[in-house]
Coordinates of C-alpha atoms and ligand atoms in Angstrom, one line a residue:
X258 CA 102.8 93.3 117.8
X259 CA 105.7 95.5 116.6
X260 CA 109.4 95.2 117.6
X261 CA 110.2 98.3 119.6
X262 CA 113.7 100.0 119.6
X263 CA 114.5 101.5 123.1
X264 CA 117.3 103.9 123.2
X265 CA 118.5 104.6 126.8
X266 CA 120.6 107.4 127.6
X267 CA 123.7 106.1 129.4
X268 CA 125.3 109.4 130.3
X269 CA 122.4 110.7 132.3
X270 CA 122.6 111.6 135.8
X271 CA 120.4 113.6 138.2
X272 CA 121.2 117.1 139.1
X273 CA 123.1 117.3 142.4
X274 CA 124.2 113.7 142.2
X275 CA 127.7 113.0 142.6
X276 CA 129.7 111.9 139.5
X277 CA 130.2 108.2 140.8
X278 CA 130.1 105.6 138.2
X279 CA 128.2 104.0 136.9
X280 CA 125.9 106.8 136.1
X281 CA 122.1 106.4 136.7
X282 CA 121.6 106.3 133.0
X283 CA 124.1 103.4 132.7
X284 CA 122.4 101.5 135.5
X285 CA 118.9 102.1 133.9
X286 CA 120.3 100.7 130.5
X287 CA 121.5 97.7 132.3
X288 CA 118.3 97.1 134.0
X289 CA 116.2 97.5 130.7
X290 CA 118.6 95.3 128.7
X291 CA 118.1 92.5 131.2
X292 CA 114.3 92.8 131.3
X293 CA 113.4 93.6 127.8
X294 CA 111.7 90.7 125.9
X295 CA 113.3 89.2 122.9
X296 CA 112.3 91.3 119.8
X297 CA 113.0 94.5 121.5
X298 CA 116.4 96.2 120.7
X299 CA 117.8 98.1 123.7
X300 CA 120.6 100.4 122.5
X301 CA 122.8 102.8 124.5
X302 CA 122.9 106.4 123.4
X303 CA 125.1 109.3 124.6
X304 CA 122.6 112.1 125.4
X305 CA 119.0 112.5 124.0
X306 CA 119.1 116.3 124.6
X307 CA 116.9 116.0 127.6
X308 CA 119.4 116.4 130.3
X309 CA 117.6 118.7 132.5
X310 CA 115.0 115.9 132.9
X311 CA 117.2 112.9 133.1
X312 CA 117.1 110.0 133.2
X313 CA 116.0 109.7 129.5
X314 CA 114.8 107.2 127.1
X315 CA 113.3 107.2 123.6
X316 CA 111.2 104.4 122.0
X317 CA 110.1 103.8 118.5
X318 CA 108.3 101.2 116.6
X319 CA 108.1 100.7 112.8
X320 CA 105.5 102.8 111.3
X321 CA 104.6 104.0 114.7
X322 CA 105.2 107.2 116.8
X323 CA 108.6 107.7 118.4
X324 CA 108.4 108.9 122.1
X325 CA 111.0 110.7 124.4
X326 CA 110.5 110.6 128.1
X327 CA 112.5 112.0 130.9
X328 CA 112.4 112.2 134.9
X329 CA 113.1 108.5 135.1
X330 CA 115.7 106.9 137.7
X331 CA 118.1 104.0 137.6
X332 CA 115.2 102.1 138.9
X333 CA 112.7 102.6 136.3
X334 CA 113.7 99.7 134.0
X335 CA 110.4 97.8 134.7
X336 CA 108.3 100.9 133.7
X337 CA 110.4 101.3 130.6
X338 CA 109.8 97.7 129.5
X339 CA 106.1 98.0 130.3
X340 CA 105.6 101.3 128.1
X341 CA 107.6 99.6 125.2
X342 CA 105.2 96.7 125.6
X343 CA 102.3 99.2 125.2
X344 CA 103.8 100.6 122.1
X345 CA 104.5 97.2 120.6
X346 CA 100.9 96.2 121.1
X347 CA 99.4 99.3 119.8
X348 CA 97.5 98.8 116.4
X349 CA 97.7 102.6 115.5
X350 CA 101.2 103.1 116.4
X351 CA 100.4 105.4 119.4
X352 CA 101.2 104.5 122.9
X353 CA 97.9 104.5 124.7
X354 CA 97.6 106.5 128.0
X355 CA 95.6 104.1 129.8
X356 CA 97.9 101.5 131.4
X357 CA 100.9 103.6 131.1
X358 CA 103.1 103.7 134.3
X359 CA 102.8 106.9 136.0
X360 CA 106.3 108.0 135.4
X361 CA 105.4 107.7 131.7
X362 CA 102.3 110.0 132.0
X363 CA 104.2 112.7 133.7
X364 CA 107.5 112.2 131.9
X365 CA 106.5 112.5 128.2
X366 CA 108.9 115.0 126.7
X367 CA 107.9 114.6 123.0
X368 CA 106.2 112.3 120.6
X369 CA 107.3 112.3 117.0
X370 CA 105.1 111.0 114.1
X371 CA 106.4 108.3 111.8
X372 CA 107.8 109.6 108.5
X373 CA 105.7 109.6 105.4
X374 CA 105.7 106.5 103.3
X375 CA 108.5 106.7 100.7
X376 CA 107.4 107.9 97.3
X377 CA 107.5 105.5 94.4
X378 CA 110.8 106.2 92.4
X379 CA 108.8 105.5 89.2
X380 CA 106.6 108.6 89.9
Ligands
FES604 S1 122.8 113.3 129.1 FE1 121.0 112.1 129.3 S2 119.8 113.2 127.9 FE2 121.7 114.5 127.8

């Protein structure tokens, strides 16, 4: 099992919503932070560049893929934690399709491969 880092955009708000605070992204962050198991870091971020499909989160695991999801809501915290668990348990670092919450099947924005291993400085 890998530790997963979950970045939640706290500046996200849905188009057409009023500007009342806290924003939906901030409420989503608070929900994820309260539900995430120990070992997962939950970090606030100001804008993931996915504003048209907010609310947005990104998640990454060491030596695994990084995922960006959108079209979430302030009430999506449970689904975020479930998706993070799938990534944490994935032996190949790829979040499996099976078992993903529906919002995480429809809301995939991008998946980014892990960086290549660092070259040995002695080469
Ligand atoms: S404000 Fe959340 S992705 Fe831009």
